[in-house]
Each structure stands twice: as structure tokens, then as C-alpha cells.
PDB file of C-alpha atoms in Angstrom:
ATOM      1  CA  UNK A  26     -11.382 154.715 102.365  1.00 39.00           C
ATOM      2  CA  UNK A  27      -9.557 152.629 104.788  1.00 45.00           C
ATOM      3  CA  UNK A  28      -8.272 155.219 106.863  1.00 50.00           C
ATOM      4  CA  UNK A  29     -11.673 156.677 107.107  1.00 51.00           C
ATOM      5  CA  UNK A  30     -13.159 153.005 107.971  1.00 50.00           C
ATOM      6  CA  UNK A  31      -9.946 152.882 110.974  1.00 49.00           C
ATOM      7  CA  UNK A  32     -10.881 156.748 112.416  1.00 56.00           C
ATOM      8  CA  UNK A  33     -14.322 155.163 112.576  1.00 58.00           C
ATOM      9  CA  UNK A  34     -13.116 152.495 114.763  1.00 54.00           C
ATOM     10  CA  UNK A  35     -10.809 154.842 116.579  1.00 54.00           C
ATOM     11  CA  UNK A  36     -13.871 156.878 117.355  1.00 59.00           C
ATOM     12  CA  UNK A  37     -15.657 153.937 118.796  1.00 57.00           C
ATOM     13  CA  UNK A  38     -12.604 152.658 120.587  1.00 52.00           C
ATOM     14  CA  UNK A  39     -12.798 155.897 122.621  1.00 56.00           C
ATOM     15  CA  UNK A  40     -16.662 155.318 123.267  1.00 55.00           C
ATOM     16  CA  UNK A  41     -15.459 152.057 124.565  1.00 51.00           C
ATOM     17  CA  UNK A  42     -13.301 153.528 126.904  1.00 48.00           C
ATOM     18  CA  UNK A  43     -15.511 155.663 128.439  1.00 43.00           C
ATOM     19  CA  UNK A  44     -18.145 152.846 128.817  1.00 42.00           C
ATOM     20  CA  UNK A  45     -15.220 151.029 131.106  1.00 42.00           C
ATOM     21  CA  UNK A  46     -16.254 152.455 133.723  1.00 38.00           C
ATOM     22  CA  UNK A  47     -19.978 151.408 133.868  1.00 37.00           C
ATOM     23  CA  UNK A  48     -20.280 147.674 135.791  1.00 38.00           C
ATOM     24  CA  UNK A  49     -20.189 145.038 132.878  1.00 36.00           C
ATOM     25  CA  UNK A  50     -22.239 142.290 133.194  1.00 37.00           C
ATOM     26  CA  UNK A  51     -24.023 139.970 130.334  1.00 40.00           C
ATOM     27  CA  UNK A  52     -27.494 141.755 130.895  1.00 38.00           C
ATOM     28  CA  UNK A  53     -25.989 145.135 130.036  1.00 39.00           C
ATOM     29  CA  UNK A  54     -22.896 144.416 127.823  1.00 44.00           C
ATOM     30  CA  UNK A  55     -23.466 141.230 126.034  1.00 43.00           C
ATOM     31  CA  UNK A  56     -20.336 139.322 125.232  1.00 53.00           C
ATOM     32  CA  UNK A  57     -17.646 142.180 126.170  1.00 64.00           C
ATOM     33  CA  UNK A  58     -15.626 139.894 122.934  1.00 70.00           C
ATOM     34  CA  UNK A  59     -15.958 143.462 121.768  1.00 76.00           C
ATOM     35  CA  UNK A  60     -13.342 144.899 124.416  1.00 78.00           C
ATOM     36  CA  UNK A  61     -11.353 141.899 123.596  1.00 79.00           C
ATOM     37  CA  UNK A  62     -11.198 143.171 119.750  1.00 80.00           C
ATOM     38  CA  UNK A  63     -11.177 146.870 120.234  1.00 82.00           C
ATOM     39  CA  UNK A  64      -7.831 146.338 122.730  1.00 85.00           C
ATOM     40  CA  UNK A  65      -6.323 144.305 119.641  1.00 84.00           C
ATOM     41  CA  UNK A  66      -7.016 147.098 117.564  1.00 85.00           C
ATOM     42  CA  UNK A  67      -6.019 149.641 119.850  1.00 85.00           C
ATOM     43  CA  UNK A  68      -2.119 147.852 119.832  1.00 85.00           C
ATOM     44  CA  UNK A  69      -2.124 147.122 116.288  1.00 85.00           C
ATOM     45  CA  UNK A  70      -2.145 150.988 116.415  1.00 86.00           C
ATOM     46  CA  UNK A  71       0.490 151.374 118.485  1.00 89.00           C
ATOM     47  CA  UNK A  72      -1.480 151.795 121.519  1.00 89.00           C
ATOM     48  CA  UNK A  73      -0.742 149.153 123.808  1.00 90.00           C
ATOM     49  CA  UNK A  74      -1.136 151.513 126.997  1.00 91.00           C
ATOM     50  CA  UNK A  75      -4.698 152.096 125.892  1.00 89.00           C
ATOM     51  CA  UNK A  76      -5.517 148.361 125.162  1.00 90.00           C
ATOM     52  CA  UNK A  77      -4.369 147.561 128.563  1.00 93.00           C
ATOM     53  CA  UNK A  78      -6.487 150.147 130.184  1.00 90.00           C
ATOM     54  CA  UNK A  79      -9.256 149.129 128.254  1.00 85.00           C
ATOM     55  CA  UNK A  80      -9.062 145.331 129.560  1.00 89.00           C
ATOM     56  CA  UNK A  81      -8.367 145.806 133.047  1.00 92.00           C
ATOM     57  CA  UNK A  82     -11.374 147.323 134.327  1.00 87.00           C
ATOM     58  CA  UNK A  83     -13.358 144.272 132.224  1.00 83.00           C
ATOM     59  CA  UNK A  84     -11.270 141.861 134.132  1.00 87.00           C
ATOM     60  CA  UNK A  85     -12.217 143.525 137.725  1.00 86.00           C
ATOM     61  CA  UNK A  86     -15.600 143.374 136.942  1.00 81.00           C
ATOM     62  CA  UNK A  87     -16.007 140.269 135.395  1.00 77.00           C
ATOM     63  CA  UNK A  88     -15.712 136.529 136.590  1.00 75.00           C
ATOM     64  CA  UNK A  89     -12.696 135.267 135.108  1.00 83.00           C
ATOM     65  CA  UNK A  90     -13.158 134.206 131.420  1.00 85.00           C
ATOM     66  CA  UNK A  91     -10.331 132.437 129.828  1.00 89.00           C
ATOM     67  CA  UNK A  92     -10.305 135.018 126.231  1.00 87.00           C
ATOM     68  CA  UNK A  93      -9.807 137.798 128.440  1.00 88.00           C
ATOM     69  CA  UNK A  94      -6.900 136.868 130.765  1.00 92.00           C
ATOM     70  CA  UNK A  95      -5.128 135.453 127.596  1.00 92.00           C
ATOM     71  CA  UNK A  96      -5.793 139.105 126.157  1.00 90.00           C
ATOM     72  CA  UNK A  97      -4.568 140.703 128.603  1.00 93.00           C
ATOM     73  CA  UNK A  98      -2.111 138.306 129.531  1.00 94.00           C
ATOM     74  CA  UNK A  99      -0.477 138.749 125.806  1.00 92.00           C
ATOM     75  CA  UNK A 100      -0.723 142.909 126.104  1.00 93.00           C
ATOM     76  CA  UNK A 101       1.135 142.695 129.325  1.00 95.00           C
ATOM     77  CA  UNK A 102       4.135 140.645 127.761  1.00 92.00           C
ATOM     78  CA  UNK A 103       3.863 142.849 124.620  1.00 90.00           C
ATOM     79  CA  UNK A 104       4.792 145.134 127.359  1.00 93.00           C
ATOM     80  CA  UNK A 105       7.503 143.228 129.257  1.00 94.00           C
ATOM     81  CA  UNK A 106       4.954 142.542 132.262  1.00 96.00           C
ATOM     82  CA  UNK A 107       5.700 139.020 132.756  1.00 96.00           C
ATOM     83  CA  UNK A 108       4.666 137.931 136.645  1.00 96.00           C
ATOM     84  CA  UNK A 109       1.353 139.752 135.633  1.00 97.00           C
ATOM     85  CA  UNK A 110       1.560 137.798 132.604  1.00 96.00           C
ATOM     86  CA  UNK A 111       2.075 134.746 134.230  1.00 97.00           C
ATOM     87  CA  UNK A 112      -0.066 135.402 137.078  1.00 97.00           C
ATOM     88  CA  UNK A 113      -3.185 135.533 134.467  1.00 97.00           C
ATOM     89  CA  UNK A 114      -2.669 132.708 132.501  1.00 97.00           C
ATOM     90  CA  UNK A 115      -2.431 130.435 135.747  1.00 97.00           C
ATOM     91  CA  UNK A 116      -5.384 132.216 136.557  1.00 96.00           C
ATOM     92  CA  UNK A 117      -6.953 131.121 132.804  1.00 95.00           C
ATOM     93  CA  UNK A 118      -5.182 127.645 133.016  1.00 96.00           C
ATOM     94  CA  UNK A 119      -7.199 126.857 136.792  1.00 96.00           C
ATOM     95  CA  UNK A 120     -10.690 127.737 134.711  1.00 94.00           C
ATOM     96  CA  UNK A 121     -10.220 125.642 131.670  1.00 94.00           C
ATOM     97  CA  UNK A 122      -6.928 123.302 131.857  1.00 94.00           C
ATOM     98  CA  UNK A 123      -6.669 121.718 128.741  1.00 94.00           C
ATOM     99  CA  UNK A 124      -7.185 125.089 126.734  1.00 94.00           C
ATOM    100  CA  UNK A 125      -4.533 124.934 124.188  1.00 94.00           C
ATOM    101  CA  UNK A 126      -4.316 128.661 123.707  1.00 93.00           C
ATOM    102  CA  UNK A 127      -3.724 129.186 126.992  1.00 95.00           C
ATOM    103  CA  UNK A 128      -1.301 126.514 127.514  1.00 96.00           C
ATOM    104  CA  UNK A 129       0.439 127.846 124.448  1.00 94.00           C
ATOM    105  CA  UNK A 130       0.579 131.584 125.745  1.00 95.00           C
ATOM    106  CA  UNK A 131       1.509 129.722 128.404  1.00 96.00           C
ATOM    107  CA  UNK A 132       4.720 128.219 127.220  1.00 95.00           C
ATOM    108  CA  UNK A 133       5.462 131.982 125.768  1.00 94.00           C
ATOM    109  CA  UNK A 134       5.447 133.831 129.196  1.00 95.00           C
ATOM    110  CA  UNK A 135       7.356 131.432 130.669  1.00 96.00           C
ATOM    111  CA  UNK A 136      10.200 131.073 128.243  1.00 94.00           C
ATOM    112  CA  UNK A 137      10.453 134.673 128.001  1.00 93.00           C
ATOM    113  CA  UNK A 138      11.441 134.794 131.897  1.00 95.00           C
ATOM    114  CA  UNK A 139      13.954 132.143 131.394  1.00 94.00           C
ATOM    115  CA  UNK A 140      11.575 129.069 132.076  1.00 96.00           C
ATOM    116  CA  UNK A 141      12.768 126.688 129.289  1.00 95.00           C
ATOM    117  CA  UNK A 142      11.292 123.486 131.388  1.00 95.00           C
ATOM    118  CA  UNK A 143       8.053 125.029 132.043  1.00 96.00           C
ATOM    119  CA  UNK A 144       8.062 126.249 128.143  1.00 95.00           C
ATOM    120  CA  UNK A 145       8.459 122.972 126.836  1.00 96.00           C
ATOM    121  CA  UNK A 146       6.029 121.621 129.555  1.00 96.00           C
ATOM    122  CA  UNK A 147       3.131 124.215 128.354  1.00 96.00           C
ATOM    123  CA  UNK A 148       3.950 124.008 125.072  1.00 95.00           C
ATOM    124  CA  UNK A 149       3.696 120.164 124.792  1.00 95.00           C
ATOM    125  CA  UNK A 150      -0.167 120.130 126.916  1.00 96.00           C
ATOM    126  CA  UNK A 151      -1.232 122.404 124.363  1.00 95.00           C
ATOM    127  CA  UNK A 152      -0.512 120.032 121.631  1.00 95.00           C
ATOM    128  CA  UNK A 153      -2.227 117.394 123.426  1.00 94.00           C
ATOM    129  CA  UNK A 154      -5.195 119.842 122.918  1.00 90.00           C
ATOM    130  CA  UNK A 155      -4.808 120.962 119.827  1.00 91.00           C
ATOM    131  CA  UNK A 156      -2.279 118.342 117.844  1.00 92.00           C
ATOM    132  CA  UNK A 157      -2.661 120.373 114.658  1.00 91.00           C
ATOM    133  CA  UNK A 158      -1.526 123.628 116.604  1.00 88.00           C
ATOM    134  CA  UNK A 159       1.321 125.010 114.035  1.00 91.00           C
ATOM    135  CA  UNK A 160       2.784 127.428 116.483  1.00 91.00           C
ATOM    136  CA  UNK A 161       3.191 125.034 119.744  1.00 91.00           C
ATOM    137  CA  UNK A 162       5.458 122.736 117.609  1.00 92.00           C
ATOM    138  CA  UNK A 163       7.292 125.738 116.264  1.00 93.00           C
ATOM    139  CA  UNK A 164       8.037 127.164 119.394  1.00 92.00           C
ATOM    140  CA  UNK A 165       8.743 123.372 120.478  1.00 93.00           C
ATOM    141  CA  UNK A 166      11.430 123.797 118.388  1.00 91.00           C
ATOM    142  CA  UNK A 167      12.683 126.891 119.080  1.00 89.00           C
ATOM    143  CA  UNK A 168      13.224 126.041 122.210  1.00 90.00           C
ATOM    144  CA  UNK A 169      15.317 123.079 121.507  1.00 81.00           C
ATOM    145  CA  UNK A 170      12.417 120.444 122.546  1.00 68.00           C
ATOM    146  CA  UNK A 171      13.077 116.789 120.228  1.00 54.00           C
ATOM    147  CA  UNK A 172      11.128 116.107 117.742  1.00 52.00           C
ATOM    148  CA  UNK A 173      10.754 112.092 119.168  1.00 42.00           C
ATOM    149  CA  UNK A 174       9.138 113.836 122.655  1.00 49.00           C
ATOM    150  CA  UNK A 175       6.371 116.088 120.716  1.00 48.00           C
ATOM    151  CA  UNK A 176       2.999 114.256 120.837  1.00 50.00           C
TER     152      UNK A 176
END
């Protein structure tokens, strides 16, 4: 049953992609959240490629919107893409600047190029947000950040 249920999806995924071409806007497509979920499904299959190409056309079309740029944002490290990845999430960051998922996607894309500083800097806003974020303290101290300096 659940396989059928996920070739369903799969089958609508590829509807999905087809529709990426047509101009979204919130007349036509209402809430495009759906392109947001279909590209997560699309790499929890293994299909990261296809999420991406999904997204990117949304993006083009669309006036920035923080969910998106953090989705795509997190396919492109999932892919090793990280000055797109970065690029995005300054992008999402300039929209809404206290978003704590943002700021903690953030803290990820930077210290996987080797940005410890600006980690520990993202990381630590997004608690500011978000005190009761689990993961931003985690990766506060993965990254070596003291316990005494985490808000």
C-alpha cells in the first residue's frame, strides 16, 4: 500500500514538473508550499537533481519568499553548492532577519565552507529567535561555541 501511495506522488511530482514552466503567481498557483514539499520528496527519493530543477524555475518567477530560498538553499548544499547556498540564504536573511531557520541554515552553509566565526555568529541570532531551537545549540556545540556565550 505504501509504495502504491509513493508512485502516486511520484506521478504527481512529474505533473509538477511540467507545470514549472507556466508563470507562477498566487492567482494561478496558490501557495507554491506544494513545490516546496514535492522537491523534499523528490530527494528523500534520491532525486536531488530533480528537486533542484523543480525549485529553480519557482524562485525566477517568484518574489523572494524566505521557505523557498531556505529550500533550495538546503538542496544546493545537499549537493555541495555552497556560494549558491550562501548566496540564497543572504538573500532570505535581507527579507526576514531575525528568521531563526534561516539564520540556522545559515550557520550550516557557512561552517561547511570553513566559516567557524560566521557559524557560531548565525547560529547564536537564531537562538535569539527561537531560544528553544534544539539544533542551533547542538550545532553550537559542535562547533566548539561555550556553553557561558549561548543565549
Amino acid at each position: 500500500m505504501t509504495t502504491n501511495f509513493f508512485q502516486k506522488v511520484m506521478a504527481l511530482l512529474k505533473r509538477f514538473r511540467l507545470m514549472s514552466s507556466f508563470a507562477f503567481n498566487d492567482s494561478i498557483f496558490p501557495g507554491w508550499l506544494a513545490l516546496i514539499a514535492a522537491s523534499e520528496l523528490m530527494l528523500a527519493s534520491g532525486d536531488a537533481a530533480g528537486a533542484i530543477g523543480l525549485l529553480e524555475p519557482a524562485l525566477r518567477r517568484m518574489p523572494p519568499d524566505v521557505g523557498l530560498l531556505n529550500s533550495l538553499a538546503v538542496l544546493y548544499v545537499h549537493e555541495s553548492r555552497f556560494g549558491e547556498a550562501l548566496r540564497l540564504l543572504l538573500t532570505a536573511e535581507s527579507v526576514r532577519p531575525h528568521d531563526p531557520v534561516t539564520l540556522l541554515n545559515l550557520g550550516v552553509c557557512r561552517e561547511a565552507i570553513g566559516d567557524r566565526q560566521g557559524a557560531i555568529a548565525a547560529y547564536r541570532k537564531s537562538l535569539l529567535g527561537q531560544p528553544d531551537l534544539v539544533r542551533a545549540r547542538e550545532f553550537l556545540n559542535r562547533v566548539g561555541a561555550t556553553r557561558a556565550a549561548v543565549p
